[in-house]
PDB file of C-alpha atoms in Angstrom:
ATOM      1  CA  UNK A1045     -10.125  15.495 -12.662  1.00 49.00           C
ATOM      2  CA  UNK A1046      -7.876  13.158 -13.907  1.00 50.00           C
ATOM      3  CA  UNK A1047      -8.109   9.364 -13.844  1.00 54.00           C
ATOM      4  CA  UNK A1048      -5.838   6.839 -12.204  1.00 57.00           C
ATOM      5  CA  UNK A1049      -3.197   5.161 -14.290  1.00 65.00           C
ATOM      6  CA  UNK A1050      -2.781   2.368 -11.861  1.00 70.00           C
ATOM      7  CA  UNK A1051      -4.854  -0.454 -12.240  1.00 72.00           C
ATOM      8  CA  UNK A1052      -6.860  -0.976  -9.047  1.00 79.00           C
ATOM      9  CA  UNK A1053      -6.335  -4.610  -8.955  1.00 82.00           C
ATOM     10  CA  UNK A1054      -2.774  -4.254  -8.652  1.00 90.00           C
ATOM     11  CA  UNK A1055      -2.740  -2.587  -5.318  1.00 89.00           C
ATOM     12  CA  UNK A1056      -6.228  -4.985  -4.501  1.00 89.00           C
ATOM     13  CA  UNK A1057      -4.190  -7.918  -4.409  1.00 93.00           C
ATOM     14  CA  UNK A1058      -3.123  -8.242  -0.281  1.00 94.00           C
ATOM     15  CA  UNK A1059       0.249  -9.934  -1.291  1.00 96.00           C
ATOM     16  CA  UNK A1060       1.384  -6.858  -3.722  1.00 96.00           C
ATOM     17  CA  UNK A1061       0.317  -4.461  -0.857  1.00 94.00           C
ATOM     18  CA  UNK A1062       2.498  -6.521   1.578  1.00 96.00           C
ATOM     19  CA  UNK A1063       5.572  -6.130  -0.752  1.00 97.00           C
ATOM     20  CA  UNK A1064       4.793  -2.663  -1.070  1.00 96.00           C
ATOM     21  CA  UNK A1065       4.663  -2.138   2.831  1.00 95.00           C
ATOM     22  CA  UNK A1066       8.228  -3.799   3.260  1.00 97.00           C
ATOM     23  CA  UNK A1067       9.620  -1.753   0.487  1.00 97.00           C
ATOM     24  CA  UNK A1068       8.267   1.162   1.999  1.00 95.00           C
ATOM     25  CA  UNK A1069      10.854   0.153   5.191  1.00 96.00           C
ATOM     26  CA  UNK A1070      13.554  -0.533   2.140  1.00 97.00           C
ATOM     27  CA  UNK A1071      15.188  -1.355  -0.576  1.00 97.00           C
ATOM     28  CA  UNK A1072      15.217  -5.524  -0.756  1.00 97.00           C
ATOM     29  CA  UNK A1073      16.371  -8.381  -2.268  1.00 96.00           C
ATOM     30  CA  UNK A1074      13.994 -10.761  -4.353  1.00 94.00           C
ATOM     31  CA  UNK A1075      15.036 -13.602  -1.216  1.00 94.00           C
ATOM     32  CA  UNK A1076      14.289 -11.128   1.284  1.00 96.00           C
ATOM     33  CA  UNK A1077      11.160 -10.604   0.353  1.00 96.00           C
ATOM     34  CA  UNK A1078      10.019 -14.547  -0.514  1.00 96.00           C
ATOM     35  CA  UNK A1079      11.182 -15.162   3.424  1.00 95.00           C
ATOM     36  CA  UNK A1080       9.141 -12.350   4.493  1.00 94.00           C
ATOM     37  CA  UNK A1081       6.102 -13.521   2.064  1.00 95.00           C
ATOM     38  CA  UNK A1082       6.647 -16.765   2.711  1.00 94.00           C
ATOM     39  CA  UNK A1083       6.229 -17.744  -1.176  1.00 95.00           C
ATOM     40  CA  UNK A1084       8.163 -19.562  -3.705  1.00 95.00           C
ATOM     41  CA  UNK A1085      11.162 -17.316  -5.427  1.00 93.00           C
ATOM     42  CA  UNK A1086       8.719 -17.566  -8.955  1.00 95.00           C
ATOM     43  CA  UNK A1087       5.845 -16.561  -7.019  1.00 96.00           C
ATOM     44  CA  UNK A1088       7.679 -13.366  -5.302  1.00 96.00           C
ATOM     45  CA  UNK A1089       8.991 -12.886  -8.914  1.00 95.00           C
ATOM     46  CA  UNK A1090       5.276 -13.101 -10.450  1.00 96.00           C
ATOM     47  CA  UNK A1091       3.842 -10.346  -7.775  1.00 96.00           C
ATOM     48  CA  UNK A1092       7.116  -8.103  -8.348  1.00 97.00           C
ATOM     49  CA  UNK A1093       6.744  -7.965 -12.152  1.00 95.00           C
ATOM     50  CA  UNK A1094       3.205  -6.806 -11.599  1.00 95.00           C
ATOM     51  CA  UNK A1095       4.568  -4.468  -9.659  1.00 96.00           C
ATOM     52  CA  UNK A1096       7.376  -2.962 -11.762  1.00 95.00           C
ATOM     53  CA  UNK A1097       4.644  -2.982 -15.098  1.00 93.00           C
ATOM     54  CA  UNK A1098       2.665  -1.002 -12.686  1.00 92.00           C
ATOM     55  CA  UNK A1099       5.363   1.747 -12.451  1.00 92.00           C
ATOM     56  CA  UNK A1100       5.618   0.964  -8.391  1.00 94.00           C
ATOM     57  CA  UNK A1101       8.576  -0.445  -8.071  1.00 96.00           C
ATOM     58  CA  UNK A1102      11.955  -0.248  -9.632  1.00 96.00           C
ATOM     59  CA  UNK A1103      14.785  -2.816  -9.860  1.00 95.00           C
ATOM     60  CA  UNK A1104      18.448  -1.534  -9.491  1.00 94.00           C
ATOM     61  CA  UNK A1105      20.979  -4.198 -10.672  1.00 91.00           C
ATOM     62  CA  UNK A1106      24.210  -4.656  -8.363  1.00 90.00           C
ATOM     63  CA  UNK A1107      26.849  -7.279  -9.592  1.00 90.00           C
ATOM     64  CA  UNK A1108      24.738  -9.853  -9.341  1.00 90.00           C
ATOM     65  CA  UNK A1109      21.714  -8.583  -7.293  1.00 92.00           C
ATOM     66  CA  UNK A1110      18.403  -6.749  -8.012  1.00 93.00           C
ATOM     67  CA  UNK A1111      17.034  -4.746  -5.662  1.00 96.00           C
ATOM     68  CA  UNK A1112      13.689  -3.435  -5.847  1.00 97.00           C
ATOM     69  CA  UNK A1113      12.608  -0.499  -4.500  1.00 97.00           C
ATOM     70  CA  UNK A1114       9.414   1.343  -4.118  1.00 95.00           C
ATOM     71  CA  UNK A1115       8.530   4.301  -6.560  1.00 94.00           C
ATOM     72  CA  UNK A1116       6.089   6.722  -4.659  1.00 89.00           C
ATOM     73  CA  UNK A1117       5.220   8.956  -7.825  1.00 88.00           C
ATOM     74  CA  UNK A1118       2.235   6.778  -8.606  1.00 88.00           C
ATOM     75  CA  UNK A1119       1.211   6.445  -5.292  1.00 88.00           C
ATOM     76  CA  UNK A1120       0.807  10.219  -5.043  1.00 87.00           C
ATOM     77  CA  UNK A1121      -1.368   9.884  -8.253  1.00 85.00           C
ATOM     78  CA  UNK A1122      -3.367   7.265  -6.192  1.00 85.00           C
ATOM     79  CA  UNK A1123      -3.474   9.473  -3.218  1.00 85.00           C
ATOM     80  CA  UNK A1124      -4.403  12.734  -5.032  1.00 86.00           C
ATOM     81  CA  UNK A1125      -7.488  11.043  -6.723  1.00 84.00           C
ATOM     82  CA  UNK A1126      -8.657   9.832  -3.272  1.00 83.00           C
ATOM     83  CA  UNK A1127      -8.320  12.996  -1.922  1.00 85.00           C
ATOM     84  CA  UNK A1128     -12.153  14.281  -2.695  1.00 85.00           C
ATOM     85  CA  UNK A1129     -13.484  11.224  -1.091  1.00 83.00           C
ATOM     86  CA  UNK A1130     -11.733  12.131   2.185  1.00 79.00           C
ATOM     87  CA  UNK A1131     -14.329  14.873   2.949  1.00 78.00           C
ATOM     88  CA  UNK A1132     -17.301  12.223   3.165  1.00 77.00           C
ATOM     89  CA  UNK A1133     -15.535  10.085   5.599  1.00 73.00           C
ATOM     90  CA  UNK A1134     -14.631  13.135   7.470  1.00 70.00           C
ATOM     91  CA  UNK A1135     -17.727  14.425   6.837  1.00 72.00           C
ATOM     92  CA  UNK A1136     -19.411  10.634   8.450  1.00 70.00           C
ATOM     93  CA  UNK A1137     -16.612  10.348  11.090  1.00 68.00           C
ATOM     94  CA  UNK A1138     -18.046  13.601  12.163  1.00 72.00           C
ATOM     95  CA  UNK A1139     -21.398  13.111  12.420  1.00 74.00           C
ATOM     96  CA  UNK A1140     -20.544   9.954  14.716  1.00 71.00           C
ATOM     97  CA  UNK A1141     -18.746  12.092  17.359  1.00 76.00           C
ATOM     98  CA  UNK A1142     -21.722  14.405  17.274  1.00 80.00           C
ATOM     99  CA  UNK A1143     -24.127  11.513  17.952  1.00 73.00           C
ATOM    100  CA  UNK A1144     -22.091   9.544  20.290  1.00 77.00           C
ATOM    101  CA  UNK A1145     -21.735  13.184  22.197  1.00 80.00           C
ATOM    102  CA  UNK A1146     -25.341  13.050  22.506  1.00 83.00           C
ATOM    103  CA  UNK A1147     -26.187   9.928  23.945  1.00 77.00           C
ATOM    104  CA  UNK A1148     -26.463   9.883  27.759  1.00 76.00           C
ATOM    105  CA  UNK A1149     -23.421   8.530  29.110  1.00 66.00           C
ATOM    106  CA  UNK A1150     -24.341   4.790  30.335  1.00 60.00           C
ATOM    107  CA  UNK A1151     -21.535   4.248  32.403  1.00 55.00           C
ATOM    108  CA  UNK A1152     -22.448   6.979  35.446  1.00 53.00           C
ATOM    109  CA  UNK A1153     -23.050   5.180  38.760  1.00 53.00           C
ATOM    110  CA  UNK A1154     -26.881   4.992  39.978  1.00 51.00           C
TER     111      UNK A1154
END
């Protein structure tokens, strides 16, 4: 199995995920994205470039805009290495059902 090309602490930090989450809705402007954040226009900037060294987002110039958009090819990497971990938290989400399914059921009436 392959390894992940992503660094982990780029998707760690809650901020990047955030952007990543609105440019899942769609493409935006840096000053969309600082309102939404409520950062600074550097600090949006800062998170973004992270983001675009990463390979996760893109920037497509316009006259005198950049939007950036979200690039799900390395999020599929992401995904597909997490996929064999799935099974134990299916694997422990079942094994909850089967105990709570057990227990007596403590809200019958006396």
């Amino acid at each position: 199995m392959g390894s992940v090309s992503i660094p982990f602490d780029v998707l760690a930090e809650p901020t990047r995920r955030r952007i990543l989450d609105l440019l899942l809705e769609r493409p935006r402007l840096v000053g969309e994205l600082t309102e939404h954040l409520g950062l600074s226009q550097p600090g949006t900037s800062k998170h973004l470039r992270v983001l675009r060294e990463a390979g996760l987002v893109r920037v497509r110039a316009e006259a005198q805009r950049r939007w950036y958009e979200l690039r799900p090819e390395p999020l599929r990497e992401v995904d597909a290495w997490l996929a064999p971990y799935r099974g134990l938290w299916g694997t422990s989400l079942d094994a909850l059902e089967r105990h709570l399914d057990a227990m007596p059921d403590e809200m019958e009436e006396p």
